[in-house]
Short mmCIF file of C-alpha atoms in Angstrom, two decimals:
data_model
loop_
_atom_site.label_atom_id
_atom_site.label_comp_id
_atom_site.label_asym_id
_atom_site.label_seq_id
_atom_site.Cartn_x
_atom_site.Cartn_y
_atom_site.Cartn_z
CA MET W 27 44.19 12.07 -86.91
CA LYS W 28 47.65 14.30 -87.56
CA ARG W 29 49.95 13.79 -84.84
CA ILE W 30 51.83 15.59 -82.66
CA GLY W 31 55.88 15.90 -83.34
CA ALA W 32 58.06 15.45 -79.83
CA ARG W 33 59.24 19.60 -80.74
CA SER W 34 56.12 20.66 -80.79
CA LEU W 35 54.72 18.87 -78.01
CA LEU W 36 57.18 20.65 -75.55
CA VAL W 37 56.00 23.91 -76.75
CA LEU W 38 52.75 22.84 -75.99
CA VAL W 39 53.99 21.70 -72.40
CA LEU W 40 56.28 24.78 -72.09
CA GLY W 41 53.64 27.03 -73.03
CA ALA W 42 51.30 25.77 -70.17
CA LEU W 43 54.07 26.26 -67.51
CA LEU W 44 54.17 29.53 -67.94
CA VAL W 45 50.05 30.14 -68.22
CA LEU W 46 50.12 28.20 -65.37
CA SER W 47 53.40 30.35 -62.78
CA ALA W 48 51.63 33.64 -65.13
CA CYS W 49 47.97 32.40 -62.73
CA GLY W 50 50.22 31.52 -59.94
CA GLY W 51 50.09 28.49 -60.16
CA GLY W 52 52.97 25.76 -59.82
CA GLY W 53 56.52 26.24 -59.52
CA LYS W 54 58.17 27.82 -56.61
CA LYS W 55 57.00 31.16 -54.89
CA ASN W 56 59.30 34.16 -55.59
CA ILE W 57 59.34 35.69 -51.32
CA ALA W 58 61.79 38.96 -50.59
CA ILE W 59 62.90 37.88 -47.15
CA GLY W 60 65.23 41.02 -46.71
CA PRO W 61 68.75 41.37 -47.17
CA PRO W 62 70.97 39.37 -45.46
CA ALA W 63 72.26 40.30 -42.57
CA SER W 64 68.75 42.33 -41.27
CA GLU W 65 65.88 41.17 -38.64
CA THR W 66 63.77 41.71 -41.76
CA ASN W 67 65.22 38.26 -43.44
CA ASN W 68 65.57 36.33 -39.81
CA LEU W 69 62.00 36.88 -38.84
CA SER W 70 61.23 36.27 -42.80
CA LYS W 71 62.98 32.07 -41.95
CA ILE W 72 61.19 32.16 -38.76
CA ILE W 73 57.41 32.80 -40.21
CA LEU W 74 58.08 30.53 -43.77
CA ASP W 75 59.39 27.67 -40.97
CA ALA W 76 55.89 28.28 -38.89
CA TYR W 77 54.11 27.03 -41.50
CA GLY W 78 56.86 23.95 -42.66
CA ILE W 79 58.06 25.78 -45.34
CA GLY W 80 61.96 25.60 -45.53
CA ASP W 81 64.39 26.43 -47.91
CA GLY W 82 64.34 25.05 -50.90
CA ASP W 83 61.01 25.46 -51.10
CA TYR W 84 60.67 29.08 -52.60
CA LYS W 85 62.73 31.08 -54.32
CA ALA W 86 63.82 34.22 -52.33
CA PHE W 87 65.25 37.57 -53.06
CA GLN W 88 67.00 39.01 -50.83
CA GLU W 89 65.60 42.90 -51.69
CA ALA W 90 65.71 45.74 -49.50
CA PHE W 91 62.05 46.77 -49.71
CA GLY W 92 61.61 49.55 -51.94
CA ALA W 93 62.66 46.96 -54.99
CA ALA W 94 61.00 44.29 -53.48
CA ALA W 95 57.95 46.60 -53.77
CA ASP W 96 58.63 47.12 -57.17
CA GLY W 97 59.54 43.34 -57.38
CA VAL W 98 55.75 42.63 -56.55
CA GLN W 99 54.40 45.98 -59.18
CA ASP W 100 56.17 43.85 -61.78
CA GLY W 101 55.09 40.77 -60.89
CA ASN W 102 58.89 39.64 -60.06
CA ILE W 103 58.23 38.60 -56.71
CA ASP W 104 54.79 36.74 -55.61
CA ILE W 105 55.29 38.37 -51.64
CA SER W 106 56.66 40.57 -50.33
CA ILE W 107 56.99 40.55 -46.14
CA GLY W 108 58.64 43.55 -44.35
CA ILE W 109 58.98 45.47 -40.80
CA LEU W 110 58.00 48.52 -41.32
CA GLY W 111 56.73 51.89 -39.63
CA LEU W 112 52.45 52.06 -40.00
CA PRO W 113 51.49 52.90 -42.19
CA ALA W 114 54.19 52.25 -44.35
CA ALA W 115 54.33 55.07 -47.50
CA SER W 116 56.01 52.32 -49.89
CA ILE W 117 53.25 50.02 -49.43
CA GLU W 118 50.32 53.11 -49.90
CA SER W 119 52.55 54.09 -53.40
CA LEU W 120 52.99 49.99 -54.13
CA GLN W 121 48.58 50.39 -54.18
CA ALA W 122 48.83 53.65 -56.25
CA SER W 123 50.68 51.93 -58.66
CA ALA W 124 49.36 48.64 -58.70
CA GLY W 125 46.10 48.91 -57.86
CA ASP W 126 44.90 45.31 -56.47
CA VAL W 127 48.02 45.42 -53.15
CA LYS W 128 46.70 42.49 -50.51
CA MET W 129 47.66 41.69 -46.77
CA ILE W 130 48.22 38.85 -46.04
CA SER W 131 47.55 38.02 -42.36
CA LEU W 132 49.58 35.00 -40.48
CA SER W 133 47.19 32.14 -38.23
CA ASP W 134 46.95 31.98 -34.69
CA ASP W 135 49.46 28.64 -34.82
CA ALA W 136 51.85 30.43 -36.54
CA ILE W 137 51.75 33.95 -34.08
CA ALA W 138 52.06 31.38 -31.28
CA LYS W 139 55.02 29.94 -32.79
CA ILE W 140 56.77 33.50 -33.92
CA GLU W 141 56.10 34.17 -30.58
CA ALA W 142 57.91 31.29 -28.70
CA GLU W 143 60.50 31.77 -31.23
CA SER W 144 61.19 35.30 -30.96
CA GLY W 145 60.72 38.79 -28.77
CA TYR W 146 58.12 39.30 -31.81
CA LYS W 147 54.52 40.29 -30.60
CA ARG W 148 51.16 39.69 -31.63
CA PHE W 149 49.72 42.77 -33.12
CA THR W 150 46.48 43.08 -35.54
CA ILE W 151 46.66 46.56 -38.18
CA PRO W 152 43.09 47.74 -38.19
CA LYS W 153 41.54 47.58 -42.26
CA GLU W 154 41.30 51.72 -41.22
CA SER W 155 45.22 51.33 -41.95
CA TYR W 156 45.33 51.54 -46.05
CA ASP W 157 42.32 52.70 -47.99
CA PHE W 158 42.95 48.57 -49.40
CA LEU W 159 42.48 46.58 -46.55
CA THR W 160 38.17 45.02 -46.11
CA GLU W 161 39.62 43.51 -42.78
CA ASP W 162 41.87 43.56 -40.21
CA VAL W 163 45.55 41.79 -40.54
CA GLN W 164 46.75 39.41 -38.60
CA THR W 165 50.30 39.82 -37.91
CA VAL W 166 53.76 40.51 -35.10
CA THR W 167 55.45 43.66 -34.28
CA ALA W 168 58.22 44.54 -31.72
CA PHE W 169 60.21 48.21 -31.75
CA ALA W 170 62.38 50.28 -33.44
CA ILE W 171 64.96 52.16 -31.15
CA LEU W 172 68.41 53.42 -30.84
CA MET W 173 71.26 52.66 -29.63
CA GLY W 174 74.69 54.19 -29.27
CA ASN W 175 78.07 53.05 -29.49
CA THR W 176 79.21 53.03 -25.57
CA ASP W 177 82.85 54.28 -26.97
CA THR W 178 81.94 57.61 -28.73
CA ILE W 179 78.59 58.93 -27.68
CA ASP W 180 80.08 60.10 -24.11
CA GLU W 181 77.07 61.21 -21.04
CA GLU W 182 76.67 64.66 -22.09
CA LEU W 183 76.13 64.32 -25.60
CA GLY W 184 73.78 60.72 -25.07
CA TYR W 185 71.46 63.11 -23.03
CA GLU W 186 71.46 65.37 -25.97
CA LEU W 187 70.87 62.72 -28.22
CA ALA W 188 67.50 61.51 -25.57
CA LYS W 189 66.48 65.30 -24.84
CA SER W 190 66.31 66.04 -29.10
CA MET W 191 64.28 63.17 -29.94
CA ILE W 192 61.38 63.81 -26.91
CA GLU W 193 61.32 67.40 -27.50
CA ASN W 194 62.00 68.18 -31.05
CA ALA W 195 59.54 65.50 -32.42
CA SER W 196 57.12 67.97 -33.62
CA GLU W 197 58.97 69.31 -35.81
CA ASN W 198 60.28 65.86 -37.50
CA THR W 199 57.62 65.64 -40.18
CA HIS W 200 57.72 61.90 -40.68
CA ALA W 201 54.76 59.63 -39.60
CA GLN W 202 56.30 57.57 -37.48
CA ALA W 203 58.32 60.71 -35.26
CA LYS W 204 54.94 60.99 -33.58
CA GLN W 205 55.99 58.04 -31.12
CA MET W 206 58.88 59.37 -30.28
CA ILE W 207 56.66 60.75 -27.13
CA LEU W 208 57.75 60.44 -23.55
CA GLU W 209 55.11 57.88 -22.72
CA ASN W 210 56.91 55.81 -25.36
CA ALA W 211 60.85 56.07 -24.41
CA LEU W 212 60.97 52.84 -22.77
CA ASN W 213 59.43 50.70 -25.16
CA GLY W 214 61.80 48.43 -26.04
CA ALA W 215 64.48 48.85 -23.14
CA GLU W 216 63.50 45.81 -21.57
CA GLY W 217 66.62 43.46 -20.98
CA LEU W 218 69.15 46.28 -22.41
CA LEU W 219 71.87 47.69 -21.01
CA ILE W 220 70.94 51.31 -21.32
CA HIS W 221 72.78 55.00 -21.99
CA PRO W 222 73.20 56.89 -18.55
CA GLY W 223 72.97 59.77 -20.53
CA ALA W 224 69.85 59.01 -22.14
CA LYS W 225 68.74 57.51 -18.01
CA LYS W 226 70.00 60.56 -16.98
CA TYR W 227 67.10 62.63 -18.90
CA TYR W 228 64.92 59.77 -18.74
CA GLU W 229 64.65 60.46 -14.98
CA GLU W 230 64.45 64.34 -15.09
CA GLN W 231 61.61 63.63 -16.53
CA GLY W 232 60.07 61.60 -14.01
CA LEU W 233 60.60 58.07 -15.66
CA THR W 234 61.63 55.48 -13.07
CA VAL W 235 64.54 53.84 -15.60
CA ASN W 236 64.78 49.86 -13.80
CA ASN W 237 67.76 49.25 -17.45
CA GLU W 238 71.23 48.78 -15.96
CA VAL W 239 73.51 51.27 -16.92
CA ALA W 240 76.37 50.97 -19.78
CA GLU W 241 79.88 51.60 -18.86
CA LEU W 242 81.46 54.47 -21.22
CA THR W 243 84.62 54.70 -22.40
CA ALA W 244 83.43 57.85 -24.22
CA THR W 245 84.76 60.84 -23.03
CA ALA W 246 83.54 65.00 -23.69
CA GLY W 247 86.64 65.73 -24.02
CA LYS W 248 87.66 63.61 -26.92
CA ARG W 249 84.25 64.05 -29.02
CA LYS W 250 83.69 63.27 -32.48
CA THR W 251 82.36 66.45 -34.96
CA GLU W 252 82.02 64.21 -37.34
CA LEU W 253 78.69 60.89 -36.19
CA THR W 254 77.53 58.05 -38.88
CA LEU W 255 73.69 57.08 -38.07
CA GLY W 256 73.13 53.59 -39.92
CA THR W 257 69.81 53.57 -41.04
CA GLY W 258 68.64 50.96 -43.56
CA SER W 259 66.78 50.95 -46.88
CA GLN W 260 65.97 54.01 -49.17
CA GLY W 261 62.32 52.36 -49.19
CA GLY W 262 61.82 51.45 -45.86
CA THR W 263 61.61 53.56 -42.83
CA TYR W 264 64.33 54.17 -41.06
CA TYR W 265 66.23 55.90 -43.71
CA PRO W 266 63.67 59.18 -44.22
CA LEU W 267 62.74 58.99 -41.20
CA GLY W 268 65.95 58.85 -39.77
CA GLY W 269 67.87 61.86 -41.41
CA GLU W 270 65.38 63.79 -40.24
CA MET W 271 66.48 63.21 -37.12
CA ALA W 272 69.53 63.20 -37.67
CA ASN W 273 69.71 66.98 -39.30
CA LEU W 274 67.92 67.91 -35.96
CA TRP W 275 70.52 66.07 -33.20
CA ASN W 276 72.42 69.17 -36.26
CA LYS W 277 69.84 71.59 -34.99
CA TYR W 278 70.47 71.79 -31.16
CA ILE W 279 73.25 69.90 -30.33
CA ASP W 280 76.24 72.00 -31.36
CA GLY W 281 79.65 70.72 -32.16
CA ILE W 282 78.83 67.40 -33.67
CA ASN W 283 77.14 67.12 -38.13
CA VAL W 284 75.07 63.19 -37.77
CA THR W 285 74.80 61.53 -41.33
CA ASN W 286 72.53 58.92 -41.73
CA MET W 287 73.37 56.18 -43.93
CA GLU W 288 71.59 53.64 -46.19
CA THR W 289 72.25 49.82 -45.31
CA GLY W 290 71.09 47.25 -43.91
CA ALA W 291 69.02 47.86 -41.44
CA SER W 292 69.28 46.38 -38.20
CA VAL W 293 71.75 43.17 -37.29
CA GLU W 294 74.51 46.11 -39.99
CA ASN W 295 73.46 48.35 -37.75
CA LEU W 296 74.87 46.34 -34.36
CA SER W 297 77.36 44.54 -36.07
CA SER W 298 79.26 48.14 -37.29
CA ILE W 299 78.84 49.44 -33.76
CA SER W 300 80.94 46.50 -32.33
CA LYS W 301 83.30 46.95 -35.54
CA GLY W 302 83.55 50.57 -33.74
CA GLN W 303 82.53 51.95 -37.96
CA MET W 304 79.30 53.43 -37.12
CA ASP W 305 78.04 55.28 -34.02
CA LEU W 306 74.76 55.51 -33.37
CA GLY W 307 71.89 52.82 -35.00
CA MET W 308 68.70 52.06 -35.39
CA THR W 309 66.97 48.46 -34.83
CA VAL W 310 64.74 46.63 -33.63
CA HIS W 311 64.92 45.56 -29.94
CA VAL W 312 64.66 42.12 -30.72
CA PRO W 313 67.94 41.82 -32.45
CA ALA W 314 69.48 44.89 -30.37
CA LEU W 315 69.10 41.21 -27.01
CA ASN W 316 70.65 39.25 -29.79
CA ALA W 317 73.61 41.39 -30.39
CA LEU W 318 73.77 42.34 -26.20
CA ASN W 319 73.67 38.34 -25.36
CA GLY W 320 75.70 37.09 -27.96
CA LYS W 321 72.91 35.22 -30.12
CA ALA W 322 71.73 34.49 -33.45
CA ASP W 323 73.43 36.56 -35.60
CA PHE W 324 75.60 37.24 -32.85
CA GLU W 325 76.23 33.94 -31.56
CA GLY W 326 80.04 33.92 -29.74
CA ASN W 327 80.30 37.45 -30.64
CA PRO W 328 78.47 39.67 -27.97
CA VAL W 329 78.39 43.60 -28.97
CA LYS W 330 79.24 45.32 -25.82
CA ASN W 331 79.29 48.20 -26.49
CA ALA W 332 76.10 49.26 -27.43
CA ALA W 333 73.52 50.80 -25.76
CA PHE W 334 69.39 51.72 -25.78
CA ILE W 335 69.17 55.68 -26.05
CA GLY W 336 64.93 56.09 -27.15
CA HIS W 337 62.64 54.52 -28.03
CA ILE W 338 61.85 55.04 -32.00
CA TYR W 339 58.19 53.40 -33.26
CA PRO W 340 56.46 51.06 -33.52
CA GLU W 341 57.43 48.19 -36.31
CA VAL W 342 55.25 46.02 -38.30
CA VAL W 343 55.37 43.06 -39.87
CA GLN W 344 53.27 43.59 -43.31
CA ILE W 345 52.69 41.23 -45.97
CA VAL W 346 51.89 41.95 -49.05
CA THR W 347 51.11 40.25 -52.05
CA ARG W 348 49.04 41.09 -54.93
CA GLU W 349 45.59 39.52 -55.66
CA LYS W 350 46.23 38.35 -59.41
CA MET W 351 48.73 36.34 -57.66
CA LYS W 352 45.57 34.69 -56.20
CA ILE W 353 46.98 34.14 -53.11
CA ASN W 354 45.54 34.19 -49.64
CA GLY W 355 48.36 32.84 -47.25
CA PHE W 356 51.12 31.26 -47.20
CA GLU W 357 49.08 27.73 -46.80
CA ASP W 358 49.15 28.41 -50.29
CA LEU W 359 52.66 27.57 -50.47
CA LYS W 360 52.88 24.31 -48.99
#
């Protein structure tokens, strides 16, 4: 019988490991958890912790969702976690390219733990949301909102920004723009300071606003003409939607030019407003509450110059993999 040398044995072992890896077995999984200092990154860790999955149990990819979706398509990322509008164009594009996208549901126990540790609430993604779904998906959701810098957005401008978001939303071609209606205008505002201009507009439209009103240092006489809107990554929802919002503000509000900026999204936008580097920012309402109260990423450094201007759309946590990864849920990673 021919003996196998040590070198040949090593080659055989490495080959077996590669086969196991390709089939979704063995080794740490590659999980895209969102860019550093983003709400996706923060929530991803809460989700994984709900399953008892710690930092050392997986390899973290801190990619924006567009890049993460490319990684899923290429097979370099096993699971990607995103906070996106429903349906998300990036997920539809991934399915068109890969053809075997699978969406992961969260367990009841995990959802209960996530609800207890964050402002996210249970949400059911109907199977009709995507062609590739065969059953409803259980997840969590929050609200995307617009926050304004109280040092640069005066009362009149805050009024016009809120008014344009509602009254010109029909001209915004992004799928999520249909959510910017008066009935939804205060979704996500609970617990936040509201911009006095936005409050004035909503009350004129018959809404009851119970929020505490923010104090402004901004005045119309010293209004900036060039304003910056912080959005998110180009592969997500914020950037394209924010671009269309900016275009409509520029069209209907005299004397200003709003430029949408690609950013790391919620946390970065709120931090930039705090530092006076940004005038408007799109964010999930949960980090906005943390910013106001000096919690989580803003521990000891509350943001004192940001106020709610309006609701944008529901933010739904969507977790995708591919059938070839043979992952049915986070339970498979333990």
